[in-house]
Coordinates of C-alpha atoms in Angstrom, one line a residue:
M4 CA -11.3 -20.6 45.7
I5 CA -11.4 -17.0 45.2
N6 CA -14.1 -14.7 43.8
I7 CA -12.8 -11.8 41.7
R8 CA -15.1 -9.7 40.5
P9 CA -15.8 -6.5 38.7
V10 CA -17.4 -3.7 40.9
S11 CA -20.6 -3.3 38.3
D12 CA -21.6 -6.7 39.1
L13 CA -22.8 -4.9 42.5
R14 CA -25.4 -4.0 40.0
N15 CA -25.4 -6.1 37.6
K16 CA -25.5 -9.7 39.0
Y17 CA -26.7 -8.5 42.6
P18 CA -28.2 -11.7 43.1
E19 CA -25.0 -13.8 41.9
I20 CA -22.8 -12.1 44.7
E21 CA -25.3 -12.3 46.9
E22 CA -25.7 -16.0 47.2
L23 CA -21.7 -16.0 47.0
V24 CA -21.8 -14.2 50.3
L25 CA -24.9 -15.5 52.4
K26 CA -25.5 -19.0 51.3
E27 CA -22.1 -20.1 50.1
D28 CA -20.2 -18.1 53.2
E29 CA -17.3 -16.6 50.7
A30 CA -16.0 -13.4 50.4
V31 CA -16.4 -11.7 47.1
Y32 CA -13.2 -9.2 46.0
L33 CA -14.2 -6.5 43.8
T34 CA -12.2 -4.6 41.1
K35 CA -12.5 -0.9 39.4
N36 CA -10.7 -0.2 36.5
G37 CA -8.7 -3.6 37.3
Y38 CA -7.7 -2.4 40.1
G39 CA -8.8 -4.0 43.8
S40 CA -11.5 -1.8 45.4
M41 CA -13.6 -3.2 48.1
V42 CA -14.7 -7.1 49.5
V43 CA -18.3 -7.7 49.9
M44 CA -18.5 -10.3 53.4
S45 CA -21.8 -11.4 55.2
L46 CA -21.9 -9.3 59.0
E47 CA -21.3 -12.3 60.4
K48 CA -18.0 -13.1 59.1
Y49 CA -16.8 -9.5 59.1
A50 CA -18.3 -9.7 63.1
K51 CA -15.9 -13.3 63.2
L52 CA -12.9 -11.3 61.8
M53 CA -13.2 -7.4 63.7
S54 CA -13.3 -10.1 66.9
D55 CA -10.3 -12.0 66.6
A56 CA -7.9 -10.0 68.5
E57 CA -5.1 -11.6 66.6
Y58 CA -6.0 -10.1 63.1
D59 CA -6.6 -7.2 65.0
E60 CA -3.3 -7.1 66.0
Y61 CA -2.1 -8.0 62.1
V62 CA -4.0 -5.0 60.9
E63 CA -2.7 -2.5 63.3
K64 CA 0.8 -3.8 62.3
A65 CA -0.1 -3.4 58.4
L66 CA -1.5 -0.4 58.4
D67 CA 2.0 1.1 60.2
E68 CA 4.0 -0.4 58.1
A69 CA 1.9 0.8 55.0
D70 CA 2.3 4.3 56.4
R71 CA 6.1 4.1 56.5
Q72 CA 6.2 2.4 53.2
A73 CA 3.8 5.4 52.0
E74 CA 6.2 8.3 53.0
D75 CA 9.7 6.6 51.4
P76 CA 9.8 8.0 48.3
N77 CA 11.6 4.6 47.2
T78 CA 8.6 2.3 47.8
K79 CA 7.7 0.1 44.9
Y80 CA 4.2 0.0 44.3
L81 CA 3.2 -3.7 43.4
T82 CA 0.7 -4.1 40.0
K83 CA -2.7 -6.1 40.4
E84 CA -1.7 -9.0 39.9
E85 CA 1.1 -9.3 42.4
V86 CA -1.5 -8.7 45.0
F87 CA -4.1 -10.5 43.8
G88 CA -1.3 -13.4 43.4
K89 CA -0.1 -13.0 46.6
L90 CA -3.7 -13.3 47.9
R91 CA -4.2 -16.0 46.3
R92 CA -1.2 -18.1 47.1
K93 CA -2.0 -17.3 51.2
L94 CA -5.8 -18.3 50.7
N95 CA -4.8 -21.5 49.1
G96 CA -2.2 -22.3 52.0
G97 CA 1.1 -21.2 49.9

């Protein structure tokens, strides 16, 4: 299950987030003012992600595409609901 928390939980509920990240090996998605801000994950999970060549290629292509879209004045930006909806579907195998 995706864990989405407000960034203030880092300060106010750090032990809960630490438990999810370290003991349950979950990534925690943080939001600021209702928008995606960052992801917190264990060092082990991050190292695995970074060592995965397929992931590196995917990130490079995604960043190149984001640059192209940012330069296009007709680019439609997604709402937080659209972004997190897509993330949920991907993580749930859909």
